[in-house]
PDB file of C-alpha atoms in Angstrom:
ATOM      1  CA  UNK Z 568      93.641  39.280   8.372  1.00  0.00           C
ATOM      2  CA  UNK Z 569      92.662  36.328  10.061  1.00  0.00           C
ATOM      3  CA  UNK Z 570      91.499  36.837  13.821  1.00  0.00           C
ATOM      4  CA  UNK Z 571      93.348  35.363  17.070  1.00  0.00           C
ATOM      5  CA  UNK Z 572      91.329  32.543  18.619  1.00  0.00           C
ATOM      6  CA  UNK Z 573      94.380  31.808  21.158  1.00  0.00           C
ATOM      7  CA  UNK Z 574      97.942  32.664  21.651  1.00  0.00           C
ATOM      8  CA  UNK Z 575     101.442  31.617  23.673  1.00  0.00           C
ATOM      9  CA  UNK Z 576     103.806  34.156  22.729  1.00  0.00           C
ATOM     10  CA  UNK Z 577     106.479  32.791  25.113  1.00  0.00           C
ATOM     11  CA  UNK Z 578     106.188  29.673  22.544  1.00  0.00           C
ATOM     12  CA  UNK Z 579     105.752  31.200  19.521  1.00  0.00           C
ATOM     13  CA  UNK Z 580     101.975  29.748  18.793  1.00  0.00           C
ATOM     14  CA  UNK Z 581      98.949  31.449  17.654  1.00  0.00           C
ATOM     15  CA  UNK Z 582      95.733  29.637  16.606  1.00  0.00           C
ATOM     16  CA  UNK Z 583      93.904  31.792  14.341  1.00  0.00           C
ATOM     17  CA  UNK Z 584      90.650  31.815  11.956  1.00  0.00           C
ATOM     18  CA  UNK Z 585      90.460  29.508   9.503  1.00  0.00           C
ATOM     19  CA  UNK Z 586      89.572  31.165   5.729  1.00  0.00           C
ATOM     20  CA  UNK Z 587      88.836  27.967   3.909  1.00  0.00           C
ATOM     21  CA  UNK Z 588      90.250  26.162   1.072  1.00  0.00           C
ATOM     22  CA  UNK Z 589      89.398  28.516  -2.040  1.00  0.00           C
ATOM     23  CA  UNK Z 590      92.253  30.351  -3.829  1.00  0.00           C
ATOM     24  CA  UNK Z 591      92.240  33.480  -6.668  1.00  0.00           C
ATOM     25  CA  UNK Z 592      93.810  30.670  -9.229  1.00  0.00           C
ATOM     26  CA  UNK Z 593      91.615  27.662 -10.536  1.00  0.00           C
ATOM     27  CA  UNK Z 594      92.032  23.880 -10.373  1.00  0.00           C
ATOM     28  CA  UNK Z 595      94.702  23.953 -13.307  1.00  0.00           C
ATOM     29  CA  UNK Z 596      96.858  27.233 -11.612  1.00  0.00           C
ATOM     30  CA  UNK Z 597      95.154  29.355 -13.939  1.00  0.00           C
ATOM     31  CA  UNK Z 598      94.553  33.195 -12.329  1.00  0.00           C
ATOM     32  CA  UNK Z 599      90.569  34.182 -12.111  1.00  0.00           C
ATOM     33  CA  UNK Z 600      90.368  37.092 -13.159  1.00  0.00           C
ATOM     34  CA  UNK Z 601      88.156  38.349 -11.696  1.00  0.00           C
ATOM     35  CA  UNK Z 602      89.583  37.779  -8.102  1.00  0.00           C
ATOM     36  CA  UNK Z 603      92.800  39.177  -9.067  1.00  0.00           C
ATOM     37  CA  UNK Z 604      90.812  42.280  -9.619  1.00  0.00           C
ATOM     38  CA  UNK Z 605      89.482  42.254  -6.199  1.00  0.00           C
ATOM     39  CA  UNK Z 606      93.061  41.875  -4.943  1.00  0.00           C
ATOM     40  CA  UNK Z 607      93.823  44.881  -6.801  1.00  0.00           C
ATOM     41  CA  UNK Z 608      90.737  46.881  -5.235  1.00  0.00           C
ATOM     42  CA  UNK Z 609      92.102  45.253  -1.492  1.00  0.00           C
ATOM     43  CA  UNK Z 610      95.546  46.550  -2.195  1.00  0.00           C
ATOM     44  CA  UNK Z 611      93.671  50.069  -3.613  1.00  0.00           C
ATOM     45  CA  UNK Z 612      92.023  50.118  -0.016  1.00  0.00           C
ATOM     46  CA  UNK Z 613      95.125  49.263   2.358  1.00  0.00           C
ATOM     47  CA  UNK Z 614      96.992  51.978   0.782  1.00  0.00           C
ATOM     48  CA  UNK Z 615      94.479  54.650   1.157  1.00  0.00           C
ATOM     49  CA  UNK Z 616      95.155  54.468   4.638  1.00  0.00           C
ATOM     50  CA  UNK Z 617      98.391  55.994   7.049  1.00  0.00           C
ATOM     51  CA  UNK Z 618     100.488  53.323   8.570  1.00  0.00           C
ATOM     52  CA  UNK Z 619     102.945  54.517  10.995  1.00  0.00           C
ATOM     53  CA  UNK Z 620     106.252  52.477  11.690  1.00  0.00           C
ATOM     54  CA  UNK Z 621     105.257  51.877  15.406  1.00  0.00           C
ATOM     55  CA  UNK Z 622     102.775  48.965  16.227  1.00  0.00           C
ATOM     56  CA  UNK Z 623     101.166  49.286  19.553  1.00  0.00           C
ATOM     57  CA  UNK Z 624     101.138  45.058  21.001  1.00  0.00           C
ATOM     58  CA  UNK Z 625      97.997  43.819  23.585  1.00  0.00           C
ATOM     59  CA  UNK Z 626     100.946  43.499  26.208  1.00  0.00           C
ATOM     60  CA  UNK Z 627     101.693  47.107  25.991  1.00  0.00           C
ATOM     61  CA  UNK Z 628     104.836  47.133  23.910  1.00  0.00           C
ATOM     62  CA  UNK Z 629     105.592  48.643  20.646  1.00  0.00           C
ATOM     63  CA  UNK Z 630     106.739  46.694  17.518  1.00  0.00           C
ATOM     64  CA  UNK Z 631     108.881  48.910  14.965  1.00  0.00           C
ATOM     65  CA  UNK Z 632     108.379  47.837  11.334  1.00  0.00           C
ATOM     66  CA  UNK Z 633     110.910  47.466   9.656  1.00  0.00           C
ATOM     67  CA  UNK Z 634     111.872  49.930   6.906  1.00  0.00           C
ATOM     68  CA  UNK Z 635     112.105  48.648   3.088  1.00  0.00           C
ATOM     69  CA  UNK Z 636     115.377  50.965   2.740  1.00  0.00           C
ATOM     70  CA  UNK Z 637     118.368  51.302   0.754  1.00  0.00           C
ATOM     71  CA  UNK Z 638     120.217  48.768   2.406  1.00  0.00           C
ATOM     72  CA  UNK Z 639     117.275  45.897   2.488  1.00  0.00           C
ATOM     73  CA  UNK Z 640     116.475  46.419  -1.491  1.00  0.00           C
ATOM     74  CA  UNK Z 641     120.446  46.334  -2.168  1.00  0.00           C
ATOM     75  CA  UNK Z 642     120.629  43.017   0.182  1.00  0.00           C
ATOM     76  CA  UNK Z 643     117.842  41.394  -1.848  1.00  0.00           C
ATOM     77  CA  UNK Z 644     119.037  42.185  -5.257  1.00  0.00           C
ATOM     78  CA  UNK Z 645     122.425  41.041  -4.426  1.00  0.00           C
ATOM     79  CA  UNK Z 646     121.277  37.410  -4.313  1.00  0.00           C
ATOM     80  CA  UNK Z 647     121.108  37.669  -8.470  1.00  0.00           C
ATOM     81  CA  UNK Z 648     124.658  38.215  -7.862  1.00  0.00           C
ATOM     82  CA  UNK Z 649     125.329  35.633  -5.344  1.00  0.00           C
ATOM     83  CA  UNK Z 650     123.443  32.885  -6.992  1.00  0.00           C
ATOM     84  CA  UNK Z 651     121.869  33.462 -10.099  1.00  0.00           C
ATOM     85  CA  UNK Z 652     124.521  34.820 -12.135  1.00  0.00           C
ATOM     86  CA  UNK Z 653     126.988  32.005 -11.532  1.00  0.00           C
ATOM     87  CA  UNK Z 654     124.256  29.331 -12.371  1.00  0.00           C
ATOM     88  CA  UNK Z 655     123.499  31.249 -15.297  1.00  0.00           C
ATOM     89  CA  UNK Z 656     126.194  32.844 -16.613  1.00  0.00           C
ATOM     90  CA  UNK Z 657     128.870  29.850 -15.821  1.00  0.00           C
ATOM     91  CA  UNK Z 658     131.509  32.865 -15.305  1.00  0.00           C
ATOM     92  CA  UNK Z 659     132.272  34.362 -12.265  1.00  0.00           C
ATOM     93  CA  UNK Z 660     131.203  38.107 -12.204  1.00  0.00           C
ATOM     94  CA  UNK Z 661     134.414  40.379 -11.613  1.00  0.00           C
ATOM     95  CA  UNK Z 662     134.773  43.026  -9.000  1.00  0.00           C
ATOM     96  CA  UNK Z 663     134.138  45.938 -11.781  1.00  0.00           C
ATOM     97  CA  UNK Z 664     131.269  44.404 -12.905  1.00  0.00           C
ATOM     98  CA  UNK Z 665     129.383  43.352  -9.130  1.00  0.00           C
ATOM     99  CA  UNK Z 666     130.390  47.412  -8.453  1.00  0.00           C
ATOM    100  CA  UNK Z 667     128.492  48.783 -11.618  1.00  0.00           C
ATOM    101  CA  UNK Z 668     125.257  46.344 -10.458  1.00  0.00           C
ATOM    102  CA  UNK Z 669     125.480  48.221  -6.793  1.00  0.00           C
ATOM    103  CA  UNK Z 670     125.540  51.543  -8.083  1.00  0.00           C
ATOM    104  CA  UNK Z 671     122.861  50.771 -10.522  1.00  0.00           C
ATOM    105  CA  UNK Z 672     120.938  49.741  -7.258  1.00  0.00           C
ATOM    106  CA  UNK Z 673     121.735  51.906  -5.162  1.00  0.00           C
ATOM    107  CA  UNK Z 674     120.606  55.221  -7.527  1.00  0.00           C
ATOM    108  CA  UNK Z 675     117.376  52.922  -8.384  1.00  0.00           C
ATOM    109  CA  UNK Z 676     116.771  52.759  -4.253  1.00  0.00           C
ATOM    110  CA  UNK Z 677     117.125  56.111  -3.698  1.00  0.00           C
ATOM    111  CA  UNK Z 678     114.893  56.968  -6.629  1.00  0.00           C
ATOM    112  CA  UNK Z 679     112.098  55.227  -4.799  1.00  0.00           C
ATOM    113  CA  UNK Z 680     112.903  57.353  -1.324  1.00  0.00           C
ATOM    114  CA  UNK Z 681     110.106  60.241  -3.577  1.00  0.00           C
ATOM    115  CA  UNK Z 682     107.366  57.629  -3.943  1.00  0.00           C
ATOM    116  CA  UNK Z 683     104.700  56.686  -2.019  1.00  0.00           C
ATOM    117  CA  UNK Z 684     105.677  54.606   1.098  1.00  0.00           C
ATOM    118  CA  UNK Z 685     103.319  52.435   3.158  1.00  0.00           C
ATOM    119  CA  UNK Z 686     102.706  48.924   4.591  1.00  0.00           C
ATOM    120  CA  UNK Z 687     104.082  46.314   2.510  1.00  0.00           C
ATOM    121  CA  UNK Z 688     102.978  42.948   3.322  1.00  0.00           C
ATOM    122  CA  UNK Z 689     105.726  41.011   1.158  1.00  0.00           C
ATOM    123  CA  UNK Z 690     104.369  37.974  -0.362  1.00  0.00           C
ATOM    124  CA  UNK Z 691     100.777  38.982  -1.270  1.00  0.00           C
ATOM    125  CA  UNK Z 692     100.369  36.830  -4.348  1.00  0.00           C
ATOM    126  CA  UNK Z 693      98.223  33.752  -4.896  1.00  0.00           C
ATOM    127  CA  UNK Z 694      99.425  31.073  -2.251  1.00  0.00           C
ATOM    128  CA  UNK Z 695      98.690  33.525   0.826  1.00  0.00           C
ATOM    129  CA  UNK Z 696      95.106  34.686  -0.736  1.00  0.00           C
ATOM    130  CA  UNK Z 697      92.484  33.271   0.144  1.00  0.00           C
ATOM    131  CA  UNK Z 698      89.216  33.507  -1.434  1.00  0.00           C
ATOM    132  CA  UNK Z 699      86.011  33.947   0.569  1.00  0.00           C
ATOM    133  CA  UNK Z 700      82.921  33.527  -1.537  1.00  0.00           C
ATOM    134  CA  UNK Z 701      80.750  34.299   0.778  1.00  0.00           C
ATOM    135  CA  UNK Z 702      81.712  37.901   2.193  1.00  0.00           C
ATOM    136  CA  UNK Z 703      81.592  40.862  -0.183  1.00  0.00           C
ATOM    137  CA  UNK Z 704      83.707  43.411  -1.481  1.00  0.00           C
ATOM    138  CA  UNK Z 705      86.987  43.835  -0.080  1.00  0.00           C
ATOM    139  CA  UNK Z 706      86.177  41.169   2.498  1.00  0.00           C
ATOM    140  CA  UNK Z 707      86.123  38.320   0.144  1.00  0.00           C
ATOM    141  CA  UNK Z 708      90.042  38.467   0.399  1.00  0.00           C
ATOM    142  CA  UNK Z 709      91.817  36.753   3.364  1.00  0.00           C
ATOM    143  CA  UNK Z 710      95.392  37.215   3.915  1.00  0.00           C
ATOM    144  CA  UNK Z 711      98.131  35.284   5.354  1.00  0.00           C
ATOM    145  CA  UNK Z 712     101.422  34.957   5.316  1.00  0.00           C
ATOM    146  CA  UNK Z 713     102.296  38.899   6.365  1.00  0.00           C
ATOM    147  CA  UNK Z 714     104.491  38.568   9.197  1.00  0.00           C
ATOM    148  CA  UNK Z 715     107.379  39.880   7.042  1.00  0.00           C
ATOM    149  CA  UNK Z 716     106.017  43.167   6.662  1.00  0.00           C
ATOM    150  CA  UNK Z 717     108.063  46.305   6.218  1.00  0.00           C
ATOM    151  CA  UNK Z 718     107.319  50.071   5.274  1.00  0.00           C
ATOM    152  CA  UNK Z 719     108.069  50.759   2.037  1.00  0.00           C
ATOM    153  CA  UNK Z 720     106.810  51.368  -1.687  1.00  0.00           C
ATOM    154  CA  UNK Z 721     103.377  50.875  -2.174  1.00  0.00           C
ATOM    155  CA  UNK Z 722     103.882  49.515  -5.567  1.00  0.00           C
ATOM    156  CA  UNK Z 723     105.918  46.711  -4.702  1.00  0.00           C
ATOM    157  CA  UNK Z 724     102.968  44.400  -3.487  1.00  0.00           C
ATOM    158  CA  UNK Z 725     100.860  45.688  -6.681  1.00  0.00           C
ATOM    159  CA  UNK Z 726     104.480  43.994  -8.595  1.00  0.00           C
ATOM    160  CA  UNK Z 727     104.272  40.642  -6.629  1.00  0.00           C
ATOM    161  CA  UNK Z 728     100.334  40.028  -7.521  1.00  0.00           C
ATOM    162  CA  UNK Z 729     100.340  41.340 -11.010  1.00  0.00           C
ATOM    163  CA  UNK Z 730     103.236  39.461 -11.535  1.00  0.00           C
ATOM    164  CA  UNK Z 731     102.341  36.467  -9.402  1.00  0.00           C
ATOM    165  CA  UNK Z 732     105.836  34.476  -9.546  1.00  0.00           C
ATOM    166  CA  UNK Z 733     103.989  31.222  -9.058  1.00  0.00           C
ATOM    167  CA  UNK Z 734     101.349  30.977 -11.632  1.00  0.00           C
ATOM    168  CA  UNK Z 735     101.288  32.681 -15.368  1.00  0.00           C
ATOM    169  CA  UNK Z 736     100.308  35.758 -15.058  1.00  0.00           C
ATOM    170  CA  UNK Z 737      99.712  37.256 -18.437  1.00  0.00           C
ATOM    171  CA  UNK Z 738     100.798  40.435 -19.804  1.00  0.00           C
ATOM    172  CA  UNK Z 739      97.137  41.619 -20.554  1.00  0.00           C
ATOM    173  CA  UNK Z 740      95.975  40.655 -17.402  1.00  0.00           C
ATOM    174  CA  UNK Z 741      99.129  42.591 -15.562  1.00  0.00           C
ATOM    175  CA  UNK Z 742      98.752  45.695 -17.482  1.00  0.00           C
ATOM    176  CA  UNK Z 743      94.406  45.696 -16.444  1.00  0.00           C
ATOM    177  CA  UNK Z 744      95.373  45.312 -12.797  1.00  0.00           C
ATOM    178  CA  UNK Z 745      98.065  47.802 -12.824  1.00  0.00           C
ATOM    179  CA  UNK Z 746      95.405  50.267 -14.651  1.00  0.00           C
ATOM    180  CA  UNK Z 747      92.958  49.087 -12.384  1.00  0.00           C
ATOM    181  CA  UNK Z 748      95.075  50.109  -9.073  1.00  0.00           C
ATOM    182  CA  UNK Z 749      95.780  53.102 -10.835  1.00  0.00           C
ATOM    183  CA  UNK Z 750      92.064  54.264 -11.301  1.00  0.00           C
ATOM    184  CA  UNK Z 751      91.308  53.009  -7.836  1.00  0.00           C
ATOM    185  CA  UNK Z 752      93.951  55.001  -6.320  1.00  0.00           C
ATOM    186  CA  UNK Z 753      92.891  57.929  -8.285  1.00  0.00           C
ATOM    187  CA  UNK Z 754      89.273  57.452  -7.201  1.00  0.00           C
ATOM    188  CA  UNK Z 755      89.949  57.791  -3.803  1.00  0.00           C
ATOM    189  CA  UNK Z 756      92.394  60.939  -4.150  1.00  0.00           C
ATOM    190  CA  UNK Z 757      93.190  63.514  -6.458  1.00  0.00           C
ATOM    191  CA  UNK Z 758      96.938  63.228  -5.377  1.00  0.00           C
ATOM    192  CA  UNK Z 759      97.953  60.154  -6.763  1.00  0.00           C
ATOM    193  CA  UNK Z 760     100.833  60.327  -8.843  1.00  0.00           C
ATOM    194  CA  UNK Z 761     100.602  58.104 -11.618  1.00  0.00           C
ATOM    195  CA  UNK Z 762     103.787  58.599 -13.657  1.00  0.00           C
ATOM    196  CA  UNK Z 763     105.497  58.478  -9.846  1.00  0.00           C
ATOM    197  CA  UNK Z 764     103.673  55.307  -9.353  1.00  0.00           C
ATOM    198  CA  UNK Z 765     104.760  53.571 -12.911  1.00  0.00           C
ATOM    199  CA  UNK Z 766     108.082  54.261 -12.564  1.00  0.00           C
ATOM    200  CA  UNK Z 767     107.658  53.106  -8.657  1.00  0.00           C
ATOM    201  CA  UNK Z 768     106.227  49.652 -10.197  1.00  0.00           C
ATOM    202  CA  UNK Z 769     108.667  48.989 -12.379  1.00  0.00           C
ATOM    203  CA  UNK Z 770     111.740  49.734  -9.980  1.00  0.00           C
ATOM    204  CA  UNK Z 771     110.047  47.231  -7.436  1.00  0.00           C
ATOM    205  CA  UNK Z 772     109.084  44.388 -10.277  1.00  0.00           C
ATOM    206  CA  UNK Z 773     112.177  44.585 -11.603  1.00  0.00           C
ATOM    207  CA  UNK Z 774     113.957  44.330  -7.658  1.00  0.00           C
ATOM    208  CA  UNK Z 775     111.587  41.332  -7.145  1.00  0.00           C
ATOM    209  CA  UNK Z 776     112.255  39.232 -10.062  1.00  0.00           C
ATOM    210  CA  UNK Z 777     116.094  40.096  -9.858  1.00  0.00           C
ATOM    211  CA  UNK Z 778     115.452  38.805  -6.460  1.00  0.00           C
ATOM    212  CA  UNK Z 779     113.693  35.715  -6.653  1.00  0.00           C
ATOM    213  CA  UNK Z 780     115.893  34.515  -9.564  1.00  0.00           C
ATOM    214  CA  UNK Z 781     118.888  34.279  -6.996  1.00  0.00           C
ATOM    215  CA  UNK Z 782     116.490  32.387  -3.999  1.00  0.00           C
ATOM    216  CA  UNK Z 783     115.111  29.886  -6.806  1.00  0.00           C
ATOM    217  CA  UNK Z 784     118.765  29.096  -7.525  1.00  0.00           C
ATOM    218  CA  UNK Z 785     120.125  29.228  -3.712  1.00  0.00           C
ATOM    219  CA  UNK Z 786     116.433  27.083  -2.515  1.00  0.00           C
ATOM    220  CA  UNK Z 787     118.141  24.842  -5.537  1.00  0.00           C
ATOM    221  CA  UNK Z 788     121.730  24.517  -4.577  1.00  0.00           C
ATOM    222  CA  UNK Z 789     121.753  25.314  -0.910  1.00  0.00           C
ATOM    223  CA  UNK Z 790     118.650  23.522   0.244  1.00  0.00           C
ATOM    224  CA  UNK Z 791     118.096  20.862  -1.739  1.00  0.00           C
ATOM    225  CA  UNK Z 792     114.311  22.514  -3.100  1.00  0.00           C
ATOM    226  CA  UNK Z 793     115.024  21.829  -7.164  1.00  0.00           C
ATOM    227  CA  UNK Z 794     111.334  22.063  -7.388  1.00  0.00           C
ATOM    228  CA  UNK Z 795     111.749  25.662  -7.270  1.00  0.00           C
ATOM    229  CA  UNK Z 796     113.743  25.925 -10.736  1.00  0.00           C
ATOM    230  CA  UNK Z 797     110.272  25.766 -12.719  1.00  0.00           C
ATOM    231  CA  UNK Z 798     109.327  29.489 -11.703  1.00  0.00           C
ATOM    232  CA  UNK Z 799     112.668  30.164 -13.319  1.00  0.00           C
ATOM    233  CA  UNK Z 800     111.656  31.005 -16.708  1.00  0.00           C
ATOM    234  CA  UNK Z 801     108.426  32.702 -15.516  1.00  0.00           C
ATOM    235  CA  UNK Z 802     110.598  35.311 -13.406  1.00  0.00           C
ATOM    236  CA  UNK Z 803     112.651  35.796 -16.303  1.00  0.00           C
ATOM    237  CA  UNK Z 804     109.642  36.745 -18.954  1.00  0.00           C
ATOM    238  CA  UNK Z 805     108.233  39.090 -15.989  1.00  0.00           C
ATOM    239  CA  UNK Z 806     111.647  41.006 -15.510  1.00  0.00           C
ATOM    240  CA  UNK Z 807     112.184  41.477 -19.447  1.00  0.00           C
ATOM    241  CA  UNK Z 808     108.869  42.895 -19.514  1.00  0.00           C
ATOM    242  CA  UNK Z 809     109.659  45.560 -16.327  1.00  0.00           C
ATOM    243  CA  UNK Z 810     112.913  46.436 -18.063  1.00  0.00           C
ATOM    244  CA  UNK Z 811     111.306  48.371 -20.755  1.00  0.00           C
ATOM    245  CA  UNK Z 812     111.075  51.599 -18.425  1.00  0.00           C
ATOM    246  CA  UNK Z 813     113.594  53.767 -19.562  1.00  0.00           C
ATOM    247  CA  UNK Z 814     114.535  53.859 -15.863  1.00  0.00           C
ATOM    248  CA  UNK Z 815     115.637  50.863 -15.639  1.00  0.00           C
ATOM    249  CA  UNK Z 816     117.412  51.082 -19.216  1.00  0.00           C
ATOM    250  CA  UNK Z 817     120.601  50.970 -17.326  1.00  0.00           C
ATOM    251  CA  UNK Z 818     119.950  47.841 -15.169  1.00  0.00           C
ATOM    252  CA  UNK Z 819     118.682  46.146 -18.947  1.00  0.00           C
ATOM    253  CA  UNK Z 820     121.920  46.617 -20.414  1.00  0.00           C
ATOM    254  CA  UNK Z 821     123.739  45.493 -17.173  1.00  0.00           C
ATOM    255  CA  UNK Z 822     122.014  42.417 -17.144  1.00  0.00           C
ATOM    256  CA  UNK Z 823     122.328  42.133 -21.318  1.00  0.00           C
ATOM    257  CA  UNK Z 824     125.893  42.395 -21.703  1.00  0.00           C
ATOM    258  CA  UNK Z 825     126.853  40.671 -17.980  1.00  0.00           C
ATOM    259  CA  UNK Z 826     123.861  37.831 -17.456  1.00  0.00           C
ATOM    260  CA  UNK Z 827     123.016  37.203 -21.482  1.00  0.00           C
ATOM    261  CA  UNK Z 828     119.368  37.498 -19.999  1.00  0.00           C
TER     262      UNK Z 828
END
């Protein structure tokens, strides 16, 4: 994380380290490989540690973090409902159908109450990594853009890198950085679940993509962002590809017969 030079709370300003201008995606928004794989290994690392919910602060108070519960993933997914599914479908999705998509949710959220929870930083995908060439190992990656952390699966930050909603992400290079996180995990403890953690990743892929599809549409309609639509059909391939987990076979047929996705 980037360290504090100077801070004014009472206005809401912090001046912090600058990580330079190098990304983990090349000149033509291609991934590098090779620093998504360092990603991978900085995500391994963060979630070998305990994070408790309570933040001590330098003025002496406590911040609580936010839980990644039942209600916050049902809030989220509902925007494919508020947004997306209009724009897409052209028909307005009936009461029956908006309560099969809740319960669908909600069973999926409580499924991921047994896997591993920790801190989840949100948006840790290429525009908020930075690259820095000249530090080593895990300190070559410099994060930003974390202030919307909450505590909840561990896989759902693995989801938002390996499939990185702004840039191409292929389905080779998701499945070695998923396998990658995997082994790391497993290096560090004999305790890591894998199935547990599969099924984890594609619950949380699948509740990312079903969430960005609505706030590409709503940045769209609502505030006037259209430049947003292009990471349409990119969400799209990455949530068809999630949606083969037969625990989400459900969900697929939801979205099938109701969407046409």
């Amino acid at each position: 994380a980037p360290k504090i030079k100077s801070q004014d709370l009472d206005e809401g300003l912090l001046l912090i380290e600058h990580f330079g201008n190098d990304f983990i995606i090349d000149a033509d928004r291609v991934p590098i490989a090779e620093r998504y794989m360092a990603s991978i290994e900085f995500l391994a690392k963060l979630h070998a540690h305990s994070f408790g919910s309570k933040v001590k602060l330098a003025s002496g108070q406590s911040y609580q973090i936010p839980a990644y519960d039942e209600e916050a993933i049902l809030i989220e997914a509902d925007l494919l409902l508020q947004w997306y599914a209009p724009a897409h479908s052209k028909t307005d999705i009936t009461n029956e159908q908006a309560d099969v998509f809740v319960n669908i949710w909600r069973k999926l959220a409580n499924r991921i109450k047994d896997h591993e929870q920790t801190l989840v930083l949100r948006d840790f995908h290429s525009p908020n990594i930075i690259w820095r060439d000249q530090e080593s190992g895990t300190d070559r990656i410099g994060v930003i853009d974390f202030q919307d952390a909450v505590i909840g699966p561990a896989s759902y930050d693995v989801a938002s890198l390996a499939q990185d909603a702004r840039v191409d992400v292929s389905e080779e290079l998701e499945t070695q950085l998923v396998n990658h996180y995997i082994k790391c995990r497993k290096s560090d403890t004999s305790e890591f679940n894998e199935q547990a953690f599969l099924e984890s990743y594609a619950i949380m892929a699948t509740q990312r993509a079903t969430k960005l599809l609505g706030i590409f549409i709503r940045l769209d309609k609502r505030d006037g962002k259209p430049t947003y639509l292009q990471h349409l059909p990119r969400t799209q391939t990455y949530i068809k590809r999630s949606l083969r987990h037969p625990i989400l076979n459900e969900y697929r047929e939801w979205l099938e017969s109701v969407i046409k996705l």
